[in-house]
Every structure is written in structure tokens, then in C-alpha cells.
């Protein structure tokens, strides 16, 4: 069975690494055969500092789903179509939101 854990505000707080208690609980789940998956709005590179090294190979979903990694490698990325990106840029300029 797969279990997806959101990081910020769910299993880690204020940008701090996972607590020893949380690491032990996740290790126990992994030992019992559960596949642990981490998810965050952060890019994957920003998930790594809060996760212990021995969990860096676990599947991760970052950037609100824009990046997927497994085994320490990015396996999928999703980006905006050019026309959508151009529309966002125009809105930012129109409303001087830069």
C-alpha cells in the first residue's frame, strides 16, 4: 500500500527537518511494507533538506505536482504551455504585480 504524506504543516513544521519521532514512525511503516511518498508545494530540491538522507530515494511529488521523482531522479515534469505562460506574464505586467 502507498501512503502519501504532505510535508509542510503536516509532518514537518516551520521548515525544520522531520523529528526523530516522525522518522521512526515512517521507518516502521516502510519496514511493514508500506511505500512512503512525500508531497509538497516545494520544488523537490527543497524537500531534501527536511527529509533524512536514507529517505531521499523515496518517491516525491513537488511543485504541487509539477515534478515527480523516484529513486533520487526526476521522472516527470509538467509545465505551462507557452500561450498560458504568456497570458500570466501579461497579467503580471498589467497589474504591476512584479
PDB file of C-alpha atoms in Angstrom:
ATOM      1  CA  UNK A   1       0.000   0.000   0.000  1.00  0.00           C
ATOM      2  CA  UNK A   2       1.175   3.516  -0.778  1.00  0.00           C
ATOM      3  CA  UNK A   3       0.883   6.351   1.730  1.00  0.00           C
ATOM      4  CA  UNK A   4       1.382   9.954   0.607  1.00  0.00           C
ATOM      5  CA  UNK A   5       2.484  12.472   3.227  1.00  0.00           C
ATOM      6  CA  UNK A   6       2.312  16.214   2.686  1.00  0.00           C
ATOM      7  CA  UNK A   7       5.314  17.798   4.364  1.00  0.00           C
ATOM      8  CA  UNK A   8       4.750  21.413   5.389  1.00  0.00           C
ATOM      9  CA  UNK A   9       2.339  21.759   8.256  1.00  0.00           C
ATOM     10  CA  UNK A  10       1.513  18.051   8.245  1.00  0.00           C
ATOM     11  CA  UNK A  11       4.596  16.014   9.188  1.00  0.00           C
ATOM     12  CA  UNK A  12       7.175  18.814   9.376  1.00  0.00           C
ATOM     13  CA  UNK A  13       6.767  22.328  10.651  1.00  0.00           C
ATOM     14  CA  UNK A  14       8.329  25.778  10.130  1.00  0.00           C
ATOM     15  CA  UNK A  15      10.783  24.467   7.546  1.00  0.00           C
ATOM     16  CA  UNK A  16      12.514  22.256  10.109  1.00  0.00           C
ATOM     17  CA  UNK A  17      13.592  18.677   9.339  1.00  0.00           C
ATOM     18  CA  UNK A  18      11.367  15.772  10.302  1.00  0.00           C
ATOM     19  CA  UNK A  19      11.532  14.983  14.005  1.00  0.00           C
ATOM     20  CA  UNK A  20      13.178  11.786  15.227  1.00  0.00           C
ATOM     21  CA  UNK A  21       9.755  10.559  16.333  1.00  0.00           C
ATOM     22  CA  UNK A  22       8.321  11.102  12.834  1.00  0.00           C
ATOM     23  CA  UNK A  23      11.349   9.457  11.200  1.00  0.00           C
ATOM     24  CA  UNK A  24      10.937   6.418  13.459  1.00  0.00           C
ATOM     25  CA  UNK A  25       7.220   6.175  12.606  1.00  0.00           C
ATOM     26  CA  UNK A  26       7.932   6.410   8.856  1.00  0.00           C
ATOM     27  CA  UNK A  27      10.725   3.835   9.163  1.00  0.00           C
ATOM     28  CA  UNK A  28       8.318   1.481  10.904  1.00  0.00           C
ATOM     29  CA  UNK A  29       5.757   1.897   8.122  1.00  0.00           C
ATOM     30  CA  UNK A  30       8.429   1.209   5.496  1.00  0.00           C
ATOM     31  CA  UNK A  31       9.571  -1.897   7.399  1.00  0.00           C
ATOM     32  CA  UNK A  32       5.974  -3.137   7.384  1.00  0.00           C
ATOM     33  CA  UNK A  33       5.909  -2.879   3.584  1.00  0.00           C
ATOM     34  CA  UNK A  34       4.218   0.472   3.034  1.00  0.00           C
ATOM     35  CA  UNK A  35       5.550   2.657   0.217  1.00  0.00           C
ATOM     36  CA  UNK A  36       6.145   6.136   1.623  1.00  0.00           C
ATOM     37  CA  UNK A  37       5.661   9.053  -0.785  1.00  0.00           C
ATOM     38  CA  UNK A  38       6.373  12.671   0.101  1.00  0.00           C
ATOM     39  CA  UNK A  39       4.412  15.555  -1.444  1.00  0.00           C
ATOM     40  CA  UNK A  40       4.812  19.309  -1.208  1.00  0.00           C
ATOM     41  CA  UNK A  41       4.235  22.598  -2.947  1.00  0.00           C
ATOM     42  CA  UNK A  42       8.020  22.996  -2.718  1.00  0.00           C
ATOM     43  CA  UNK A  43      10.278  22.009  -5.593  1.00  0.00           C
ATOM     44  CA  UNK A  44      11.881  18.617  -4.974  1.00  0.00           C
ATOM     45  CA  UNK A  45      15.305  20.151  -4.267  1.00  0.00           C
ATOM     46  CA  UNK A  46      13.710  21.952  -1.304  1.00  0.00           C
ATOM     47  CA  UNK A  47      12.163  18.766   0.101  1.00  0.00           C
ATOM     48  CA  UNK A  48      15.535  17.072   0.526  1.00  0.00           C
ATOM     49  CA  UNK A  49      16.843  19.218   3.424  1.00  0.00           C
ATOM     50  CA  UNK A  50      13.891  18.279   5.663  1.00  0.00           C
ATOM     51  CA  UNK A  51      13.972  14.548   4.865  1.00  0.00           C
ATOM     52  CA  UNK A  52      16.685  12.248   6.245  1.00  0.00           C
ATOM     53  CA  UNK A  53      19.252  11.025   3.737  1.00  0.00           C
ATOM     54  CA  UNK A  54      18.082   7.407   3.925  1.00  0.00           C
ATOM     55  CA  UNK A  55      14.674   8.546   2.600  1.00  0.00           C
ATOM     56  CA  UNK A  56      15.961  10.578  -0.362  1.00  0.00           C
ATOM     57  CA  UNK A  57      15.251   7.670  -2.734  1.00  0.00           C
ATOM     58  CA  UNK A  58      11.553   7.556  -1.744  1.00  0.00           C
ATOM     59  CA  UNK A  59       9.085   8.797  -4.358  1.00  0.00           C
ATOM     60  CA  UNK A  60       8.419  12.545  -4.118  1.00  0.00           C
ATOM     61  CA  UNK A  61       5.919  14.901  -5.707  1.00  0.00           C
ATOM     62  CA  UNK A  62       6.965  18.552  -5.675  1.00  0.00           C
ATOM     63  CA  UNK A  63       5.845  21.879  -7.038  1.00  0.00           C
ATOM     64  CA  UNK A  64       2.176  20.984  -6.435  1.00  0.00           C
ATOM     65  CA  UNK A  65       2.524  18.070  -8.830  1.00  0.00           C
ATOM     66  CA  UNK A  66       4.791  19.712 -11.408  1.00  0.00           C
ATOM     67  CA  UNK A  67       7.725  17.414 -10.516  1.00  0.00           C
ATOM     68  CA  UNK A  68       7.816  13.704  -9.720  1.00  0.00           C
ATOM     69  CA  UNK A  69      10.958  11.929  -8.545  1.00  0.00           C
ATOM     70  CA  UNK A  70      11.715   8.370  -7.600  1.00  0.00           C
ATOM     71  CA  UNK A  71      14.987   6.729  -6.706  1.00  0.00           C
ATOM     72  CA  UNK A  72      16.527  10.192  -6.480  1.00  0.00           C
ATOM     73  CA  UNK A  73      15.804  11.032 -10.129  1.00  0.00           C
ATOM     74  CA  UNK A  74      13.222  13.370 -11.643  1.00  0.00           C
ATOM     75  CA  UNK A  75      10.967  11.160 -13.760  1.00  0.00           C
ATOM     76  CA  UNK A  76       8.269  13.647 -14.750  1.00  0.00           C
ATOM     77  CA  UNK A  77       7.846  17.387 -15.122  1.00  0.00           C
ATOM     78  CA  UNK A  78       4.831  19.398 -16.174  1.00  0.00           C
ATOM     79  CA  UNK A  79       4.996  22.991 -17.285  1.00  0.00           C
ATOM     80  CA  UNK A  80       2.662  25.598 -18.732  1.00  0.00           C
ATOM     81  CA  UNK A  81       2.056  25.809 -22.456  1.00  0.00           C
ATOM     82  CA  UNK A  82       3.742  28.883 -23.922  1.00  0.00           C
ATOM     83  CA  UNK A  83       0.422  30.670 -24.510  1.00  0.00           C
ATOM     84  CA  UNK A  84      -0.578  30.159 -20.863  1.00  0.00           C
ATOM     85  CA  UNK A  85       2.781  31.435 -19.618  1.00  0.00           C
ATOM     86  CA  UNK A  86       2.483  34.485 -21.894  1.00  0.00           C
ATOM     87  CA  UNK A  87      -1.013  35.196 -20.526  1.00  0.00           C
ATOM     88  CA  UNK A  88       0.306  35.044 -16.945  1.00  0.00           C
ATOM     89  CA  UNK A  89       3.168  37.375 -17.800  1.00  0.00           C
ATOM     90  CA  UNK A  90       0.744  39.831 -19.390  1.00  0.00           C
ATOM     91  CA  UNK A  91      -1.484  39.792 -16.284  1.00  0.00           C
ATOM     92  CA  UNK A  92       1.521  40.377 -14.046  1.00  0.00           C
ATOM     93  CA  UNK A  93       2.553  43.354 -16.160  1.00  0.00           C
ATOM     94  CA  UNK A  94      -0.994  44.723 -16.420  1.00  0.00           C
ATOM     95  CA  UNK A  95      -1.488  44.680 -12.665  1.00  0.00           C
ATOM     96  CA  UNK A  96       2.134  45.612 -11.911  1.00  0.00           C
ATOM     97  CA  UNK A  97       2.390  42.503  -9.764  1.00  0.00           C
ATOM     98  CA  UNK A  98       6.080  42.034 -10.377  1.00  0.00           C
TER      99      UNK A  98
END
